[in-house]
Short mmCIF file of C-alpha atoms in Angstrom, two decimals:
data_model
loop_
_atom_site.label_atom_id
_atom_site.label_comp_id
_atom_site.label_asym_id
_atom_site.label_seq_id
_atom_site.Cartn_x
_atom_site.Cartn_y
_atom_site.Cartn_z
CA MET F 76 3.90 26.60 1.83
CA SER F 77 1.42 24.64 3.95
CA GLU F 78 1.42 20.84 3.81
CA LYS F 79 -1.96 20.75 2.13
CA ARG F 80 -0.76 23.12 -0.62
CA ARG F 81 2.32 20.95 -1.20
CA HIS F 82 0.12 17.84 -1.62
CA ALA F 83 -2.16 19.77 -4.01
CA ALA F 84 0.86 21.00 -6.00
CA VAL F 85 2.15 17.45 -6.49
CA LEU F 86 -1.37 16.31 -7.45
CA VAL F 87 -1.55 19.00 -10.15
CA LEU F 88 1.97 18.22 -11.40
CA ALA F 89 1.22 14.49 -11.60
CA ALA F 90 -1.98 15.18 -13.57
CA GLY F 91 0.07 17.50 -15.79
CA LEU F 92 2.65 14.79 -16.40
CA LEU F 93 -0.03 12.30 -17.46
CA ALA F 94 -1.52 14.83 -19.87
CA ALA F 95 1.92 15.76 -21.20
CA LEU F 96 2.65 12.12 -22.06
CA TYR F 97 -0.16 12.27 -24.62
CA VAL F 98 0.90 15.48 -26.34
CA THR F 99 4.71 15.29 -26.31
CA ARG F 100 7.10 13.19 -28.40
CA PRO F 101 8.21 9.81 -26.91
CA GLU F 102 11.84 11.04 -26.78
CA MET F 103 10.80 13.51 -24.06
CA HIS F 104 8.97 11.07 -21.78
CA ALA F 105 11.97 9.79 -19.84
CA GLY F 106 12.97 13.37 -19.02
CA LEU F 107 9.42 14.21 -17.92
CA GLY F 108 9.34 11.22 -15.56
CA ILE F 109 12.71 12.16 -14.02
CA ALA F 110 11.60 15.78 -13.66
CA MET F 111 8.42 14.64 -11.88
CA LEU F 112 10.42 12.56 -9.38
CA GLY F 113 12.80 15.48 -8.72
CA LEU F 114 10.05 18.09 -8.33
CA ALA F 115 8.04 15.89 -5.98
CA ALA F 116 11.12 15.23 -3.81
CA VAL F 117 11.69 19.00 -3.47
CA LEU F 118 8.05 20.15 -3.13
CA ASP F 119 6.61 17.35 -0.99
CA PRO F 120 9.11 14.80 0.40
CA LYS F 121 6.30 13.00 2.29
CA VAL F 122 4.35 12.16 -0.88
CA ALA F 123 7.57 11.47 -2.80
CA LYS F 124 8.57 8.90 -0.14
CA ARG F 125 5.21 7.14 -0.46
CA SER F 126 5.60 6.93 -4.25
CA GLY F 127 8.57 4.59 -4.27
CA ARG F 128 12.34 5.06 -4.32
CA PRO F 129 13.78 6.83 -7.40
CA LEU F 130 16.44 4.12 -7.83
CA ARG F 131 13.70 1.50 -8.08
CA TRP F 132 11.92 3.44 -10.78
CA LEU F 133 15.25 3.81 -12.59
CA GLY F 134 15.87 0.07 -12.32
CA THR F 135 12.40 -0.69 -13.71
CA ALA F 136 12.95 1.75 -16.58
CA ILE F 137 16.32 0.16 -17.46
CA VAL F 138 14.89 -3.39 -17.42
CA LEU F 139 11.82 -2.48 -19.48
CA ALA F 140 13.91 -0.43 -21.94
CA ALA F 141 16.26 -3.39 -22.40
CA VAL F 142 13.28 -5.70 -23.02
CA GLY F 143 11.81 -3.13 -25.43
CA LEU F 144 15.11 -2.87 -27.30
CA TRP F 145 15.15 -6.64 -27.71
CA LEU F 146 11.48 -7.44 -28.38
CA GLY F 147 10.29 -4.35 -30.27
CA PRO F 148 10.17 -3.99 -34.08
CA GLY F 149 13.77 -3.89 -35.33
CA ASP F 150 14.09 -0.30 -36.54
CA MET F 151 17.83 0.03 -36.00
CA ARG F 152 20.87 -2.11 -36.63
CA VAL F 153 23.89 -2.15 -34.31
CA ARG F 154 26.85 -4.32 -35.38
CA GLY F 155 24.55 -6.45 -37.51
CA HIS F 156 21.95 -6.99 -34.76
CA ALA F 157 18.44 -5.57 -35.08
CA ILE F 158 17.32 -3.55 -32.05
CA SER F 159 14.24 -1.44 -31.44
CA LEU F 160 14.50 2.22 -30.47
CA ALA F 161 10.69 2.42 -30.63
CA GLY F 162 10.49 -0.43 -28.12
CA ALA F 163 12.89 1.30 -25.70
CA LEU F 164 10.99 4.61 -25.99
CA ALA F 165 7.67 2.81 -25.38
CA ALA F 166 9.19 1.41 -22.17
CA THR F 167 10.20 4.88 -20.88
CA THR F 168 6.67 6.12 -21.66
CA MET F 169 5.21 3.23 -19.66
CA VAL F 170 7.42 3.96 -16.65
CA SER F 171 6.72 7.72 -16.75
CA ARG F 172 2.99 6.98 -16.89
CA ALA F 173 3.33 4.67 -13.86
CA ILE F 174 5.25 7.40 -11.96
CA GLY F 175 2.48 9.90 -12.73
CA LEU F 176 -0.30 7.53 -11.62
CA VAL F 177 1.44 6.54 -8.38
CA MET F 178 2.24 10.20 -7.52
CA LEU F 179 -1.38 11.13 -8.25
CA GLY F 180 -2.66 8.41 -5.91
CA SER F 181 -0.18 9.26 -3.14
CA ALA F 182 -0.98 12.98 -3.29
CA ALA F 183 -4.74 12.30 -3.32
CA GLY F 184 -4.36 9.96 -0.34
CA ALA F 185 -2.33 12.57 1.55
CA LEU F 186 -4.90 15.29 0.80
CA TYR F 187 -7.84 13.16 1.93
CA PRO F 188 -6.60 10.61 4.48
CA ALA F 189 -8.63 7.49 5.21
CA GLU F 190 -9.02 8.48 8.89
CA ARG F 191 -11.19 11.40 7.83
CA ALA F 192 -13.39 9.09 5.78
CA LEU F 193 -13.72 6.76 8.79
CA ALA F 194 -14.75 9.66 11.07
CA ARG F 195 -17.42 10.59 8.51
CA LEU F 196 -18.60 6.99 8.28
CA ARG F 197 -19.30 6.97 12.03
CA ARG F 198 -22.00 9.60 11.52
CA THR F 199 -23.88 7.53 8.96
CA ARG F 200 -25.90 4.28 8.97
CA PHE F 201 -22.58 2.44 8.55
CA ARG F 202 -21.69 3.35 12.14
CA ARG F 203 -21.58 -0.34 13.18
CA PHE F 204 -19.10 -1.15 10.41
CA ALA F 205 -16.94 1.83 11.44
CA GLU F 206 -16.96 0.63 15.07
CA VAL F 207 -16.05 -2.90 14.00
CA LEU F 208 -13.19 -1.49 11.91
CA VAL F 209 -11.86 0.50 14.88
CA VAL F 210 -11.97 -2.67 17.05
CA ALA F 211 -10.18 -4.70 14.36
CA LEU F 212 -7.45 -2.06 13.99
CA GLU F 213 -6.77 -2.05 17.72
CA LEU F 214 -6.70 -5.86 17.86
CA VAL F 215 -4.05 -6.23 15.13
CA PRO F 216 -0.94 -5.38 17.26
CA SER F 217 -1.88 -7.85 20.02
CA LEU F 218 -2.73 -10.51 17.40
CA LEU F 219 0.66 -10.01 15.76
CA GLY F 220 2.26 -10.61 19.16
CA ALA F 221 0.12 -13.70 19.78
CA LEU F 222 1.01 -15.14 16.35
CA GLU F 223 4.72 -14.55 16.96
CA THR F 224 4.52 -16.27 20.38
CA ALA F 225 2.65 -19.23 18.87
CA ARG F 226 5.22 -19.49 16.07
CA ARG F 227 8.15 -19.49 18.55
CA GLU F 228 6.51 -22.10 20.80
CA SER F 229 5.80 -24.27 17.79
CA ALA F 230 9.41 -23.85 16.58
CA ALA F 231 10.64 -25.03 20.01
CA ARG F 232 8.43 -28.15 19.78
CA ARG F 233 9.18 -28.88 16.11
CA PRO F 234 12.67 -27.61 15.29
CA GLY F 235 14.52 -27.81 11.99
CA LEU F 236 13.42 -28.11 8.39
CA ARG F 237 11.47 -31.36 9.01
CA GLY F 238 9.26 -29.63 11.51
CA PHE F 239 8.48 -26.74 9.12
CA PRO F 240 5.18 -28.07 7.68
CA GLY F 241 3.97 -29.03 11.16
CA ARG F 242 4.88 -25.59 12.50
CA ILE F 243 2.93 -23.88 9.72
CA LEU F 244 -0.15 -26.02 10.40
CA GLU F 245 0.07 -25.52 14.18
CA THR F 246 0.41 -21.75 13.86
CA PHE F 247 -2.48 -21.64 11.39
CA VAL F 248 -4.79 -23.69 13.66
CA PHE F 249 -3.78 -21.43 16.56
CA ALA F 250 -4.75 -18.36 14.48
CA VAL F 251 -8.19 -19.82 13.70
CA GLU F 252 -8.80 -20.90 17.31
CA HIS F 253 -7.65 -17.59 18.75
CA ALA F 254 -9.80 -15.56 16.33
CA SER F 255 -12.79 -17.79 17.04
CA ALA F 256 -12.42 -17.31 20.82
CA LEU F 257 -11.94 -13.55 20.35
CA ALA F 258 -15.06 -13.32 18.16
CA ASP F 259 -17.34 -14.24 21.06
CA SER F 260 -15.81 -11.65 23.39
CA VAL F 261 -15.97 -8.94 20.67
CA ALA F 262 -19.63 -9.84 20.10
CA GLN F 263 -20.28 -9.56 23.85
CA ARG F 264 -18.65 -6.13 23.98
CA LEU F 265 -20.58 -4.97 20.87
CA ALA F 266 -23.77 -5.97 22.66
CA GLU F 267 -22.73 -4.20 25.89
CA SER F 268 -21.63 -1.00 24.18
CA ALA F 269 -24.74 -0.66 21.98
CA PRO F 270 -26.79 1.58 24.31
CA GLN F 271 -23.71 3.58 25.43
CA GLY F 272 -22.06 4.06 22.03
CA GLY F 273 -18.50 5.40 21.70
CA PRO F 274 -15.69 3.38 20.20
CA SER F 275 -13.25 3.98 23.08
CA SER F 276 -15.18 1.84 25.60
CA LEU F 277 -15.68 -0.75 22.87
CA THR F 278 -11.98 -1.10 22.06
CA GLU F 279 -10.81 -1.21 25.68
CA SER F 280 -13.33 -3.95 26.45
CA ALA F 281 -12.42 -5.90 23.32
CA GLU F 282 -8.71 -5.88 24.22
CA GLN F 283 -9.44 -7.04 27.76
CA GLY F 284 -11.71 -9.74 26.38
CA GLY F 285 -8.94 -10.77 24.00
CA VAL F 286 -6.36 -11.10 26.80
CA SER F 287 -8.70 -13.17 29.01
CA SER F 288 -9.50 -15.60 26.18
CA MET H 199 -26.42 -1.93 31.20
CA LYS H 200 -25.31 -5.54 30.74
CA HIS H 201 -26.59 -7.64 27.84
CA ASP H 202 -27.10 -11.32 28.63
CA ALA H 203 -28.16 -12.29 25.13
CA ILE H 204 -25.89 -11.57 22.16
CA THR H 205 -27.87 -11.03 18.97
CA GLU H 206 -26.90 -12.88 15.82
CA SER H 207 -25.87 -9.55 14.25
CA GLU H 208 -23.40 -8.91 17.09
CA ARG H 209 -22.02 -12.45 16.79
CA PHE H 210 -21.72 -11.95 13.01
CA TRP H 211 -19.78 -8.69 13.37
CA GLY H 212 -17.77 -10.12 16.26
CA HIS H 213 -16.51 -12.83 13.90
CA ALA H 214 -15.91 -10.33 11.07
CA ALA H 215 -13.86 -8.09 13.41
CA ALA H 216 -11.79 -10.87 15.00
CA PHE H 217 -11.13 -12.80 11.79
CA GLY H 218 -10.62 -9.61 9.77
CA ALA H 219 -7.99 -8.41 12.25
CA MET H 220 -6.33 -11.85 12.34
CA TRP H 221 -6.28 -12.00 8.53
CA GLY H 222 -4.61 -8.58 8.52
CA ALA H 223 -2.03 -9.87 11.03
CA ILE H 224 -1.42 -13.03 8.94
CA GLU H 225 -0.98 -10.90 5.80
CA ALA H 226 1.58 -8.78 7.64
CA THR H 227 3.60 -11.76 8.97
CA VAL H 228 3.36 -14.16 6.00
CA GLY H 229 3.77 -11.26 3.56
CA THR H 230 6.97 -10.07 5.28
CA PHE H 231 8.30 -13.64 5.34
CA LEU H 232 7.62 -14.20 1.62
CA HIS H 233 9.07 -10.82 0.72
CA ALA H 234 12.23 -11.43 2.77
CA LEU H 235 12.84 -14.82 1.11
CA LYS H 236 11.94 -13.38 -2.31
CA ILE H 237 9.83 -16.42 -3.12
CA PRO H 238 8.53 -16.33 -6.73
CA PHE H 239 4.79 -15.68 -6.91
CA GLY H 240 4.68 -14.93 -3.21
CA GLY H 241 1.46 -13.01 -3.84
CA THR H 242 -0.18 -16.21 -5.06
CA VAL H 243 0.91 -18.09 -1.91
CA LEU H 244 -0.41 -15.21 0.21
CA ALA H 245 -3.75 -15.37 -1.60
CA GLY H 246 -3.88 -19.12 -0.99
CA THR H 247 -3.19 -18.56 2.73
CA GLY H 248 -5.99 -15.98 2.82
CA ALA H 249 -8.35 -18.43 1.11
CA ALA H 250 -7.41 -21.11 3.66
CA PHE H 251 -8.16 -18.72 6.53
CA LEU H 252 -11.51 -17.68 5.07
CA PHE H 253 -12.57 -21.29 4.61
CA ALA H 254 -11.60 -22.00 8.20
CA LEU H 255 -13.83 -19.06 9.25
CA ARG H 256 -16.73 -20.26 7.12
CA THR H 257 -16.40 -23.75 8.63
CA VAL H 258 -16.27 -22.44 12.22
CA TYR H 259 -19.09 -19.90 11.68
CA PRO H 260 -21.28 -21.05 8.77
CA LYS H 261 -23.22 -17.86 8.05
CA ARG H 262 -23.70 -16.34 4.61
CA GLY H 263 -22.01 -12.97 4.21
CA VAL H 264 -19.45 -13.42 7.00
CA VAL H 265 -16.60 -14.02 4.54
CA LEU H 266 -17.43 -10.84 2.60
CA ALA H 267 -17.78 -8.85 5.83
CA THR H 268 -14.40 -10.17 7.03
CA GLY H 269 -12.86 -9.15 3.70
CA ALA H 270 -14.30 -5.65 4.07
CA VAL H 271 -12.89 -5.38 7.62
CA CYS H 272 -9.46 -6.66 6.55
CA ALA H 273 -9.42 -4.26 3.56
CA GLY H 274 -10.29 -1.41 5.92
CA VAL H 275 -7.48 -2.45 8.29
CA LYS H 276 -5.09 -2.52 5.31
CA LEU H 277 -6.24 0.94 4.21
CA LEU H 278 -5.70 2.46 7.62
CA SER H 279 -2.35 0.79 8.39
CA PRO H 280 0.90 2.53 7.43
CA ALA H 281 2.11 1.18 4.08
CA THR H 282 2.97 2.58 0.66
CA ALA H 283 1.16 0.12 -1.63
CA VAL H 284 -2.39 -0.14 -0.31
CA VAL H 285 -4.90 -0.04 -3.18
CA GLY H 286 -3.63 -3.23 -4.85
CA PRO H 287 -3.70 -5.41 -1.70
CA MET H 288 -7.10 -3.91 -0.72
CA ALA H 289 -8.62 -4.77 -4.08
CA GLY H 290 -7.09 -8.25 -3.87
CA ILE H 291 -8.56 -8.85 -0.41
CA LEU H 292 -12.05 -7.67 -1.44
CA VAL H 293 -12.16 -9.70 -4.65
CA GLU H 294 -10.77 -12.78 -2.90
CA SER H 295 -13.40 -12.65 -0.16
CA LEU H 296 -16.11 -12.13 -2.81
CA LEU H 297 -14.94 -15.18 -4.79
CA ILE H 298 -14.91 -17.37 -1.67
CA GLU H 299 -18.30 -16.07 -0.55
CA LEU H 300 -19.67 -17.01 -3.99
CA ALA H 301 -18.02 -20.46 -3.82
CA CYS H 302 -19.73 -21.10 -0.45
CA PHE H 303 -23.03 -19.45 -1.35
CA ALA H 304 -25.06 -22.46 -2.43
CA PHE H 305 -23.70 -25.33 -0.33
CA GLY H 306 -21.55 -23.75 2.39
CA ALA H 307 -17.97 -24.68 3.29
CA ASN H 308 -17.13 -28.21 2.13
CA PRO H 309 -14.18 -29.81 0.29
CA ILE H 310 -15.64 -29.03 -3.17
CA SER H 311 -16.36 -25.36 -2.49
CA ALA H 312 -12.92 -25.11 -0.81
CA ALA H 313 -11.19 -26.49 -3.94
CA VAL H 314 -13.20 -24.19 -6.24
CA GLY H 315 -12.83 -21.08 -4.04
CA GLY H 316 -9.13 -21.64 -3.37
CA GLY H 317 -8.42 -22.18 -7.07
CA LEU H 318 -10.31 -19.03 -8.06
CA ALA H 319 -8.61 -16.93 -5.36
CA THR H 320 -5.09 -17.84 -6.48
CA LEU H 321 -5.98 -17.40 -10.16
CA TRP H 322 -7.26 -13.95 -9.32
CA ALA H 323 -4.03 -13.09 -7.48
CA LEU H 324 -2.08 -14.08 -10.60
CA SER H 325 -4.29 -12.07 -12.97
CA GLN H 326 -4.41 -9.08 -10.61
CA LYS H 327 -0.65 -8.71 -10.88
CA VAL H 328 -0.92 -8.54 -14.67
CA LEU H 329 -4.02 -6.30 -14.56
CA THR H 330 -2.31 -3.89 -12.14
CA GLN H 331 0.65 -3.61 -14.46
CA ILE H 332 -1.65 -2.97 -17.42
CA VAL H 333 -3.43 -0.20 -15.49
CA LEU H 334 -0.14 1.28 -14.27
CA TYR H 335 2.02 0.91 -17.37
CA GLY H 336 -0.69 0.90 -20.06
CA ALA H 337 -1.87 -1.45 -22.80
CA PRO H 338 1.64 -2.10 -24.28
CA MET H 339 2.17 -4.39 -21.27
CA ILE H 340 -0.15 -6.99 -22.90
CA ASP H 341 1.92 -6.90 -26.09
CA LEU H 342 5.06 -7.35 -24.00
CA TYR H 343 3.71 -10.49 -22.29
CA ARG H 344 2.45 -11.89 -25.58
CA GLU H 345 5.83 -11.33 -27.20
CA LEU H 346 7.66 -12.95 -24.26
CA LEU H 347 5.36 -16.01 -24.43
CA GLN H 348 5.91 -16.38 -28.16
CA ARG H 349 9.67 -16.19 -27.74
CA ALA H 350 9.52 -18.78 -24.92
CA GLU H 351 7.49 -21.07 -27.18
CA LYS H 352 10.06 -20.69 -29.98
CA TRP H 353 12.94 -21.62 -27.66
CA LEU H 354 11.05 -24.60 -26.26
CA GLY H 355 10.28 -25.81 -29.79
CA LEU H 356 6.51 -25.68 -29.25
CA ALA H 357 4.00 -25.09 -32.05
CA PRO H 358 2.87 -21.46 -32.25
CA SER H 359 -0.48 -21.34 -30.42
CA GLY H 360 -0.71 -17.79 -29.05
CA GLY H 361 0.83 -18.69 -25.70
CA TRP H 362 -2.03 -20.89 -24.39
CA SER H 363 0.15 -24.02 -24.27
CA VAL H 364 2.28 -22.24 -21.65
CA VAL H 365 -0.45 -20.27 -19.88
CA VAL H 366 -2.96 -23.11 -19.32
CA PRO H 367 -0.62 -25.58 -17.53
CA PHE H 368 0.80 -22.74 -15.45
CA ALA H 369 -2.66 -21.47 -14.46
CA SER H 370 -3.69 -25.06 -13.60
CA LEU H 371 -0.66 -25.41 -11.33
CA VAL H 372 -1.46 -22.14 -9.55
CA SER H 373 -5.14 -22.98 -9.02
CA THR H 374 -4.23 -26.47 -7.74
CA LEU H 375 -1.97 -24.83 -5.13
CA GLY H 376 -4.86 -22.57 -4.09
CA ALA H 377 -7.26 -25.51 -3.90
CA ILE H 378 -4.87 -27.49 -1.66
CA LEU H 379 -4.35 -24.53 0.69
CA ALA H 380 -8.09 -23.84 0.94
CA LEU H 381 -8.79 -27.52 1.68
CA GLY H 382 -6.20 -27.27 4.46
CA GLY H 383 -8.07 -24.26 5.83
CA HIS H 384 -11.36 -26.17 5.81
CA ARG H 385 -9.68 -29.04 7.71
CA ALA H 386 -8.24 -26.60 10.26
CA GLY H 387 -11.75 -25.20 10.78
CA LEU H 388 -13.12 -28.73 11.38
CA LYS H 389 -10.28 -29.36 13.88
CA VAL H 390 -11.19 -26.19 15.83
CA LEU H 391 -14.89 -27.20 15.88
CA ALA H 392 -13.99 -30.67 17.15
CA ARG H 393 -11.83 -29.17 19.96
CA ARG H 394 -14.70 -26.86 20.94
CA ARG H 395 -17.14 -29.78 21.21
CA ARG H 396 -14.71 -31.73 23.43
CA ARG H 397 -14.56 -28.83 25.97
#
């Protein structure tokens, strides 16, 4: 099965799960949620990975079911204490619904990735915004490095817990100053690239401008 | 062909690109830090940091629309970076930048708009968490929160008042934190402007 078909299959199953939650009895909802997680893991591990770890979903279900048992209308008595089966079942329905929605979103995102939307955007009147977005994306790794360097230098100047507030402020001011300096060089490169077009020349120039500032 | 004069549009987008990318980098570093330490309401602190950064931008480059444009760039960076949970943070970034743009709309970046914008941004981060859970888990989530508040009131010996006696002080605390952080951002922006003038 091709990757696209796998994504589509999970999308259909997730939509099916959400519909099934409306027409089936609450006692079945936990099983439906578990089945969805299992099927997705087998059919499309990529989408299943993006939808959260199964143990986490199980943990959430257990916590919410416990809260439901405690806070819901007391429809059962166990050793003299009133507990709520309806509350616990409502919790499993909530978690199964969340699993369905998240799987639906992950499968839809895998079927139509954002990169394709960006490529389309470049052919419209929002071309400038698309170019700016490409520049910003390529700046992020070098900015992460610059922030980390600034943080380490600040930590060397202001060590220990006492220096913590000062370090935060110094790193923050550095971030504002650095971005402000970079803004002028990005603007210059946007101006230079306007008649030529093409994001690749724009991003190379922006990175060089960033290093020199 | 070399351009000697940069148009205002290019300067505008230059700031949106640089600050949008830096905001994305700050979100990645501060977000990882908060997540690693498992600080309660780390999302609220992150929103306050974002508000501070946006006010610094608006102070350094006082043009209407630049905050919203920066939010759009940062949201785009978030969308295109590898991560599992994207839609929630994207929506948060866009709404936060809109709130701060509105706060600065009439009178620009000043201590009052910083306090208002920062407070609104952190309140939004708090409500977004609840709203996301309502969308994801369904309407019963509201009943769950209401029930938890009523139980907390009972244990604390408070008069039954639908949970507002707990919610209002808590929301005030959160918005005060946001206001303080945004004011700090405005001050940082003034510091950067002062350094520029000295050069």
